[in-house]
Amino acid sequence: MSSAVQLPGGRGLRAFARATLPAWRGPDGRPKSAGDVLAAHRGRGPGFDMARLVLSLAVLAFHAIITAHGQEAQDAVLSGPFKPAFLAILPMFFALSGFLIAGSLERTKSLKIFIMHRVLRIVPALSCEVFLSALLLGPIVTAYTLHAYFTDPQFFSYFFNVVGKIRYYLPGVFLDNPLPGVVNFSLWTVPIEIQCYVGISILILLGLASNKKAMLAVFAVAMAGQLAGEIHGVLAPNPKDIVTHYTLFSCFIGGVAFYLWRDRVKLTYLGMAAAVAVMAASFSTSAYYAFAPACAAYLIVCFGMAAFPRIPLLSDGDYSYGIYLYGFPVQQTLMHYFPGRQNWAFNLGLAIPLTVVVAYLSWNLVEKRALYLKDHPRLRRFMAYPVRQRSRAAFAAWRGRVSVASGGR
C-alpha cells in the first residue's frame, strides 16, 4: 500500500493531521467553524487551491481508464469497490464551485458583475481549448484528408462547444482509440455549470441568494426533489452514468448554502467520517444519491479549511480548470500515438506532466490575462452604466471609430 493511503499511523494520515489539526482547532481545543477559518485568512480557504488541484487530477485518473481501455473498462470500475471514490469527484467539484461563487457574490453584490466575472473565467479558456482542438489537434491526427476534414459538418459543429452546445466529435479524429472518436468528454459538464450560473442568477433576482434561511430551504427542497424523483424513477441513478445532472446542481446549491451558514459549520473528524460513510453508502449500493450533495459540500468545506503545504510553481495560479479542459484530449492523443501502450498506468503517467504543462500555459497566457479585465478601468466604467446607457455608449464609441476611419466624412 502506498504511503499516501496508509492505515492509521501512516505517513499520509499524519500529513493530513498536520494540515487539519492547527486549522480546525481553537486555542481551547474546540473545533472551529468554517467561518472562523475564513475570517483568519481574509475570506480565503487555505486548502481550496489544493482541493481544486487534487480533484482535477482525480478526474484525469478516472479518465485514464476509459481512454486507455474503453467504455467497458469504465463500466467495470463503476461496478467495483472504487465506485464511491470516483463518483464523489464531480459532486465535490460542484459543491466547491458553489461555495466559492457564494463568496464572490457576497463581495461583488452585483448580478451583472457576477455574470461578467463568470464569463471571463469560463469562456476564454474554453474557447481556446475548442479552437486548438479543431484547428490544430484535429488536422494533425485526423484520418481524413485536410480538405475532407475542413469541409465536414462535424468540424463546423464542434465550435458550438464554446456556447455550451456540446459536440464530442471531429471528423476522422481518434477513430482507432479504445474510446473511438471522442475528442473531449470532459466538456459534458459545461452545460451543467452554465445551468448552475443561471439558477443562482435567478435566485439573486428573487433576493434569495444571500438569504441564509431561504438558501437552506432551497437546498432542502432540491434534495427532497431529487429523492422524490429517484423514488418514482424519474431521477434514478444509471449505473453507467457518473452522476445525474440534477445531483451536480444540488451539490452546487449545497455549496452556496454551506457558505452562507459557514459560522455554523463545525470542522470535525467525526463529521467527515459520517459524510464519507453516507456518501459511500449512497454511491456503492442501491441507495439514493439525494443524500450525497450535503456530504460532498461538507467534505469539500473541510478540505478547503485545511492548511496544506504549498507546492512550488503549482501554487502560483489556478491550474485546475486547464487540467480539466485539456486532460482528456491529451490522454486521447497519447493513445493515438502509442497504440501498443494502451494501459492505465502509462496513460496517467504521461498525461499528468503533459496536462499540467498545458494547464500552466493556459493559465498564464489565457486565463490570467482574461481575469485582469475584471479590473480594467474602461470595463468597470462600462459596467457602472445602466443597460440602456451602456448600449448608447457602445454605439457612440463605434460611431466615433467609424468616423475616424473614414476621415471625418
PDB file of C-alpha atoms in Angstrom, residues 152-331:
ATOM      1  CA  ASP A 152     -17.075  18.129 -42.918  1.00  0.00           C
ATOM      2  CA  PRO A 153     -20.157  19.367 -40.977  1.00  0.00           C
ATOM      3  CA  GLN A 154     -18.696  17.872 -37.782  1.00  0.00           C
ATOM      4  CA  PHE A 155     -15.828  20.351 -37.997  1.00  0.00           C
ATOM      5  CA  PHE A 156     -18.137  23.358 -38.028  1.00  0.00           C
ATOM      6  CA  SER A 157     -20.492  21.993 -35.379  1.00  0.00           C
ATOM      7  CA  TYR A 158     -17.597  21.431 -32.963  1.00  0.00           C
ATOM      8  CA  PHE A 159     -17.377  25.182 -32.327  1.00  0.00           C
ATOM      9  CA  PHE A 160     -20.814  25.058 -30.657  1.00  0.00           C
ATOM     10  CA  ASN A 161     -18.913  23.807 -27.600  1.00  0.00           C
ATOM     11  CA  VAL A 162     -17.992  27.431 -26.908  1.00  0.00           C
ATOM     12  CA  VAL A 163     -21.637  28.269 -26.126  1.00  0.00           C
ATOM     13  CA  GLY A 164     -22.394  25.068 -24.211  1.00  0.00           C
ATOM     14  CA  LYS A 165     -23.847  23.022 -27.105  1.00  0.00           C
ATOM     15  CA  ILE A 166     -21.586  20.056 -26.569  1.00  0.00           C
ATOM     16  CA  ARG A 167     -20.113  18.179 -29.527  1.00  0.00           C
ATOM     17  CA  TYR A 168     -17.623  15.378 -28.890  1.00  0.00           C
ATOM     18  CA  TYR A 169     -16.523  14.502 -32.413  1.00  0.00           C
ATOM     19  CA  LEU A 170     -14.223  15.914 -35.048  1.00  0.00           C
ATOM     20  CA  PRO A 171     -14.068  14.284 -38.494  1.00  0.00           C
ATOM     21  CA  GLY A 172     -11.683  11.337 -38.643  1.00  0.00           C
ATOM     22  CA  VAL A 173     -10.152  12.016 -35.209  1.00  0.00           C
ATOM     23  CA  PHE A 174      -9.164   9.182 -32.816  1.00  0.00           C
ATOM     24  CA  LEU A 175     -11.120   6.574 -34.769  1.00  0.00           C
ATOM     25  CA  ASP A 176      -8.868   3.686 -33.663  1.00  0.00           C
ATOM     26  CA  ASN A 177      -8.584   4.615 -29.984  1.00  0.00           C
ATOM     27  CA  PRO A 178     -10.063   2.388 -27.236  1.00  0.00           C
ATOM     28  CA  LEU A 179     -12.669   5.142 -26.887  1.00  0.00           C
ATOM     29  CA  PRO A 180     -13.133   5.881 -30.586  1.00  0.00           C
ATOM     30  CA  GLY A 181     -13.905   9.320 -31.936  1.00  0.00           C
ATOM     31  CA  VAL A 182     -14.355  11.281 -28.712  1.00  0.00           C
ATOM     32  CA  VAL A 183     -12.160  14.394 -28.559  1.00  0.00           C
ATOM     33  CA  ASN A 184     -13.044  15.821 -25.151  1.00  0.00           C
ATOM     34  CA  PHE A 185     -15.600  14.062 -22.992  1.00  0.00           C
ATOM     35  CA  SER A 186     -14.884  16.449 -20.089  1.00  0.00           C
ATOM     36  CA  LEU A 187     -16.995  19.097 -21.806  1.00  0.00           C
ATOM     37  CA  TRP A 188     -20.219  17.323 -20.812  1.00  0.00           C
ATOM     38  CA  THR A 189     -20.262  19.279 -17.533  1.00  0.00           C
ATOM     39  CA  VAL A 190     -20.091  22.714 -19.217  1.00  0.00           C
ATOM     40  CA  PRO A 191     -23.889  22.976 -19.779  1.00  0.00           C
ATOM     41  CA  ILE A 192     -24.491  21.940 -16.163  1.00  0.00           C
ATOM     42  CA  GLU A 193     -22.134  24.649 -14.962  1.00  0.00           C
ATOM     43  CA  ILE A 194     -23.974  27.190 -17.103  1.00  0.00           C
ATOM     44  CA  GLN A 195     -27.286  25.975 -15.665  1.00  0.00           C
ATOM     45  CA  CYS A 196     -25.899  26.470 -12.157  1.00  0.00           C
ATOM     46  CA  TYR A 197     -24.986  30.064 -13.002  1.00  0.00           C
ATOM     47  CA  VAL A 198     -28.406  30.670 -14.497  1.00  0.00           C
ATOM     48  CA  GLY A 199     -30.041  29.169 -11.420  1.00  0.00           C
ATOM     49  CA  ILE A 200     -28.062  31.284  -8.965  1.00  0.00           C
ATOM     50  CA  SER A 201     -28.725  34.374 -11.111  1.00  0.00           C
ATOM     51  CA  ILE A 202     -32.462  33.738 -10.814  1.00  0.00           C
ATOM     52  CA  LEU A 203     -32.077  33.362  -7.052  1.00  0.00           C
ATOM     53  CA  ILE A 204     -30.200  36.673  -6.969  1.00  0.00           C
ATOM     54  CA  LEU A 205     -33.033  38.378  -8.848  1.00  0.00           C
ATOM     55  CA  LEU A 206     -35.526  36.888  -6.390  1.00  0.00           C
ATOM     56  CA  GLY A 207     -33.455  38.159  -3.477  1.00  0.00           C
ATOM     57  CA  LEU A 208     -32.810  34.655  -2.134  1.00  0.00           C
ATOM     58  CA  ALA A 209     -29.141  34.037  -2.938  1.00  0.00           C
ATOM     59  CA  SER A 210     -27.831  35.958   0.076  1.00  0.00           C
ATOM     60  CA  ASN A 211     -30.585  34.928   2.484  1.00  0.00           C
ATOM     61  CA  LYS A 212     -29.335  32.169   4.791  1.00  0.00           C
ATOM     62  CA  LYS A 213     -32.713  30.673   5.658  1.00  0.00           C
ATOM     63  CA  ALA A 214     -34.008  30.940   2.111  1.00  0.00           C
ATOM     64  CA  MET A 215     -30.964  29.188   0.616  1.00  0.00           C
ATOM     65  CA  LEU A 216     -31.115  26.457   3.240  1.00  0.00           C
ATOM     66  CA  ALA A 217     -34.745  25.941   2.265  1.00  0.00           C
ATOM     67  CA  VAL A 218     -33.825  25.897  -1.449  1.00  0.00           C
ATOM     68  CA  PHE A 219     -31.151  23.292  -0.754  1.00  0.00           C
ATOM     69  CA  ALA A 220     -33.553  21.171   1.281  1.00  0.00           C
ATOM     70  CA  VAL A 221     -36.154  21.383  -1.485  1.00  0.00           C
ATOM     71  CA  ALA A 222     -33.538  20.425  -4.082  1.00  0.00           C
ATOM     72  CA  MET A 223     -32.544  17.309  -2.131  1.00  0.00           C
ATOM     73  CA  ALA A 224     -36.172  16.424  -1.413  1.00  0.00           C
ATOM     74  CA  GLY A 225     -36.996  16.866  -5.088  1.00  0.00           C
ATOM     75  CA  GLN A 226     -34.198  14.550  -6.076  1.00  0.00           C
ATOM     76  CA  LEU A 227     -35.228  11.959  -3.510  1.00  0.00           C
ATOM     77  CA  ALA A 228     -38.818  12.067  -4.745  1.00  0.00           C
ATOM     78  CA  GLY A 229     -37.643  11.806  -8.335  1.00  0.00           C
ATOM     79  CA  GLU A 230     -35.454   8.816  -7.510  1.00  0.00           C
ATOM     80  CA  ILE A 231     -38.244   7.068  -5.644  1.00  0.00           C
ATOM     81  CA  HIS A 232     -40.550   7.471  -8.647  1.00  0.00           C
ATOM     82  CA  GLY A 233     -37.833   6.505 -11.129  1.00  0.00           C
ATOM     83  CA  VAL A 234     -37.566   9.941 -12.751  1.00  0.00           C
ATOM     84  CA  LEU A 235     -34.086  10.736 -11.455  1.00  0.00           C
ATOM     85  CA  ALA A 236     -32.963   7.193 -10.708  1.00  0.00           C
ATOM     86  CA  PRO A 237     -29.179   6.770 -10.987  1.00  0.00           C
ATOM     87  CA  ASN A 238     -27.986   4.869 -14.029  1.00  0.00           C
ATOM     88  CA  PRO A 239     -25.074   2.503 -13.245  1.00  0.00           C
ATOM     89  CA  LYS A 240     -23.303   3.707 -16.410  1.00  0.00           C
ATOM     90  CA  ASP A 241     -23.689   7.385 -15.503  1.00  0.00           C
ATOM     91  CA  ILE A 242     -21.174   9.221 -13.369  1.00  0.00           C
ATOM     92  CA  VAL A 243     -23.839  11.223 -11.557  1.00  0.00           C
ATOM     93  CA  THR A 244     -27.017  12.847 -12.770  1.00  0.00           C
ATOM     94  CA  HIS A 245     -27.159  16.487 -13.850  1.00  0.00           C
ATOM     95  CA  TYR A 246     -29.634  17.174 -11.067  1.00  0.00           C
ATOM     96  CA  THR A 247     -27.246  15.793  -8.445  1.00  0.00           C
ATOM     97  CA  LEU A 248     -24.487  18.161  -9.557  1.00  0.00           C
ATOM     98  CA  PHE A 249     -26.889  21.111  -9.492  1.00  0.00           C
ATOM     99  CA  SER A 250     -27.922  20.152  -5.962  1.00  0.00           C
ATOM    100  CA  CYS A 251     -24.254  19.973  -4.952  1.00  0.00           C
ATOM    101  CA  PHE A 252     -23.713  23.488  -6.308  1.00  0.00           C
ATOM    102  CA  ILE A 253     -26.678  24.818  -4.315  1.00  0.00           C
ATOM    103  CA  GLY A 254     -25.346  22.946  -1.298  1.00  0.00           C
ATOM    104  CA  GLY A 255     -22.019  24.747  -1.622  1.00  0.00           C
ATOM    105  CA  VAL A 256     -23.820  28.106  -1.663  1.00  0.00           C
ATOM    106  CA  ALA A 257     -25.872  27.182   1.406  1.00  0.00           C
ATOM    107  CA  PHE A 258     -22.817  25.954   3.310  1.00  0.00           C
ATOM    108  CA  TYR A 259     -21.052  29.247   2.620  1.00  0.00           C
ATOM    109  CA  LEU A 260     -23.956  31.259   3.985  1.00  0.00           C
ATOM    110  CA  TRP A 261     -24.058  29.040   7.083  1.00  0.00           C
ATOM    111  CA  ARG A 262     -20.257  28.879   7.405  1.00  0.00           C
ATOM    112  CA  ASP A 263     -20.324  30.125  11.009  1.00  0.00           C
ATOM    113  CA  ARG A 264     -22.371  27.064  11.982  1.00  0.00           C
ATOM    114  CA  VAL A 265     -20.358  24.502  10.012  1.00  0.00           C
ATOM    115  CA  LYS A 266     -18.016  22.898  12.558  1.00  0.00           C
ATOM    116  CA  LEU A 267     -14.873  21.185  11.260  1.00  0.00           C
ATOM    117  CA  THR A 268     -14.618  17.759  12.899  1.00  0.00           C
ATOM    118  CA  TYR A 269     -13.179  14.363  12.049  1.00  0.00           C
ATOM    119  CA  LEU A 270     -16.388  12.725  13.199  1.00  0.00           C
ATOM    120  CA  GLY A 271     -18.366  14.866  10.774  1.00  0.00           C
ATOM    121  CA  MET A 272     -16.012  13.943   7.948  1.00  0.00           C
ATOM    122  CA  ALA A 273     -16.253  10.244   8.777  1.00  0.00           C
ATOM    123  CA  ALA A 274     -20.054  10.430   8.809  1.00  0.00           C
ATOM    124  CA  ALA A 275     -20.118  12.307   5.485  1.00  0.00           C
ATOM    125  CA  VAL A 276     -17.775   9.772   3.880  1.00  0.00           C
ATOM    126  CA  ALA A 277     -19.848   6.858   5.184  1.00  0.00           C
ATOM    127  CA  VAL A 278     -23.181   8.264   3.991  1.00  0.00           C
ATOM    128  CA  MET A 279     -21.849   9.252   0.574  1.00  0.00           C
ATOM    129  CA  ALA A 280     -20.095   5.891   0.119  1.00  0.00           C
ATOM    130  CA  ALA A 281     -23.317   4.102   1.017  1.00  0.00           C
ATOM    131  CA  SER A 282     -25.240   6.228  -1.479  1.00  0.00           C
ATOM    132  CA  PHE A 283     -22.815   5.543  -4.316  1.00  0.00           C
ATOM    133  CA  SER A 284     -21.872   1.920  -3.628  1.00  0.00           C
ATOM    134  CA  THR A 285     -25.336   0.463  -3.043  1.00  0.00           C
ATOM    135  CA  SER A 286     -28.792   0.980  -4.465  1.00  0.00           C
ATOM    136  CA  ALA A 287     -29.317   3.852  -2.001  1.00  0.00           C
ATOM    137  CA  TYR A 288     -30.417   7.168  -3.405  1.00  0.00           C
ATOM    138  CA  TYR A 289     -27.963   9.862  -4.495  1.00  0.00           C
ATOM    139  CA  ALA A 290     -30.142  12.551  -2.869  1.00  0.00           C
ATOM    140  CA  PHE A 291     -28.072  12.375   0.325  1.00  0.00           C
ATOM    141  CA  ALA A 292     -24.756  12.927  -1.443  1.00  0.00           C
ATOM    142  CA  PRO A 293     -24.893  16.735  -2.029  1.00  0.00           C
ATOM    143  CA  ALA A 294     -24.824  17.624   1.675  1.00  0.00           C
ATOM    144  CA  CYS A 295     -21.984  15.160   2.251  1.00  0.00           C
ATOM    145  CA  ALA A 296     -19.998  16.465  -0.720  1.00  0.00           C
ATOM    146  CA  ALA A 297     -20.460  20.068   0.426  1.00  0.00           C
ATOM    147  CA  TYR A 298     -19.325  19.291   3.973  1.00  0.00           C
ATOM    148  CA  LEU A 299     -16.282  17.325   2.838  1.00  0.00           C
ATOM    149  CA  ILE A 300     -15.081  19.974   0.403  1.00  0.00           C
ATOM    150  CA  VAL A 301     -15.518  22.691   3.049  1.00  0.00           C
ATOM    151  CA  CYS A 302     -13.421  20.641   5.489  1.00  0.00           C
ATOM    152  CA  PHE A 303     -10.656  20.172   2.915  1.00  0.00           C
ATOM    153  CA  GLY A 304     -10.863  23.828   1.948  1.00  0.00           C
ATOM    154  CA  MET A 305     -10.264  24.872   5.554  1.00  0.00           C
ATOM    155  CA  ALA A 306      -7.130  22.692   5.936  1.00  0.00           C
ATOM    156  CA  ALA A 307      -3.664  24.254   5.852  1.00  0.00           C
ATOM    157  CA  PHE A 308      -1.992  22.049   3.251  1.00  0.00           C
ATOM    158  CA  PRO A 309       1.640  22.843   2.383  1.00  0.00           C
ATOM    159  CA  ARG A 310       2.133  24.928  -0.729  1.00  0.00           C
ATOM    160  CA  ILE A 311       3.563  23.243  -3.805  1.00  0.00           C
ATOM    161  CA  PRO A 312       6.189  25.370  -5.573  1.00  0.00           C
ATOM    162  CA  LEU A 313       5.166  26.503  -9.059  1.00  0.00           C
ATOM    163  CA  LEU A 314       1.684  24.945  -8.766  1.00  0.00           C
ATOM    164  CA  SER A 315       0.794  27.477  -6.054  1.00  0.00           C
ATOM    165  CA  ASP A 316       1.249  30.435  -8.387  1.00  0.00           C
ATOM    166  CA  GLY A 317      -2.049  30.030 -10.226  1.00  0.00           C
ATOM    167  CA  ASP A 318      -5.282  28.076 -10.553  1.00  0.00           C
ATOM    168  CA  TYR A 319      -4.430  25.286 -12.970  1.00  0.00           C
ATOM    169  CA  SER A 320      -7.411  23.086 -12.154  1.00  0.00           C
ATOM    170  CA  TYR A 321      -9.597  24.426 -14.970  1.00  0.00           C
ATOM    171  CA  GLY A 322      -6.824  23.941 -17.529  1.00  0.00           C
ATOM    172  CA  ILE A 323      -6.203  20.402 -16.295  1.00  0.00           C
ATOM    173  CA  TYR A 324      -9.913  19.679 -16.548  1.00  0.00           C
ATOM    174  CA  LEU A 325     -10.197  21.159 -20.049  1.00  0.00           C
ATOM    175  CA  TYR A 326      -7.087  19.701 -21.647  1.00  0.00           C
ATOM    176  CA  GLY A 327      -6.658  16.406 -19.820  1.00  0.00           C
ATOM    177  CA  PHE A 328      -8.958  14.315 -21.999  1.00  0.00           C
ATOM    178  CA  PRO A 329      -7.555  15.484 -25.381  1.00  0.00           C
ATOM    179  CA  VAL A 330      -4.029  14.873 -24.078  1.00  0.00           C
ATOM    180  CA  GLN A 331      -4.948  11.342 -22.990  1.00  0.00           C
TER     181      GLN A 331
END
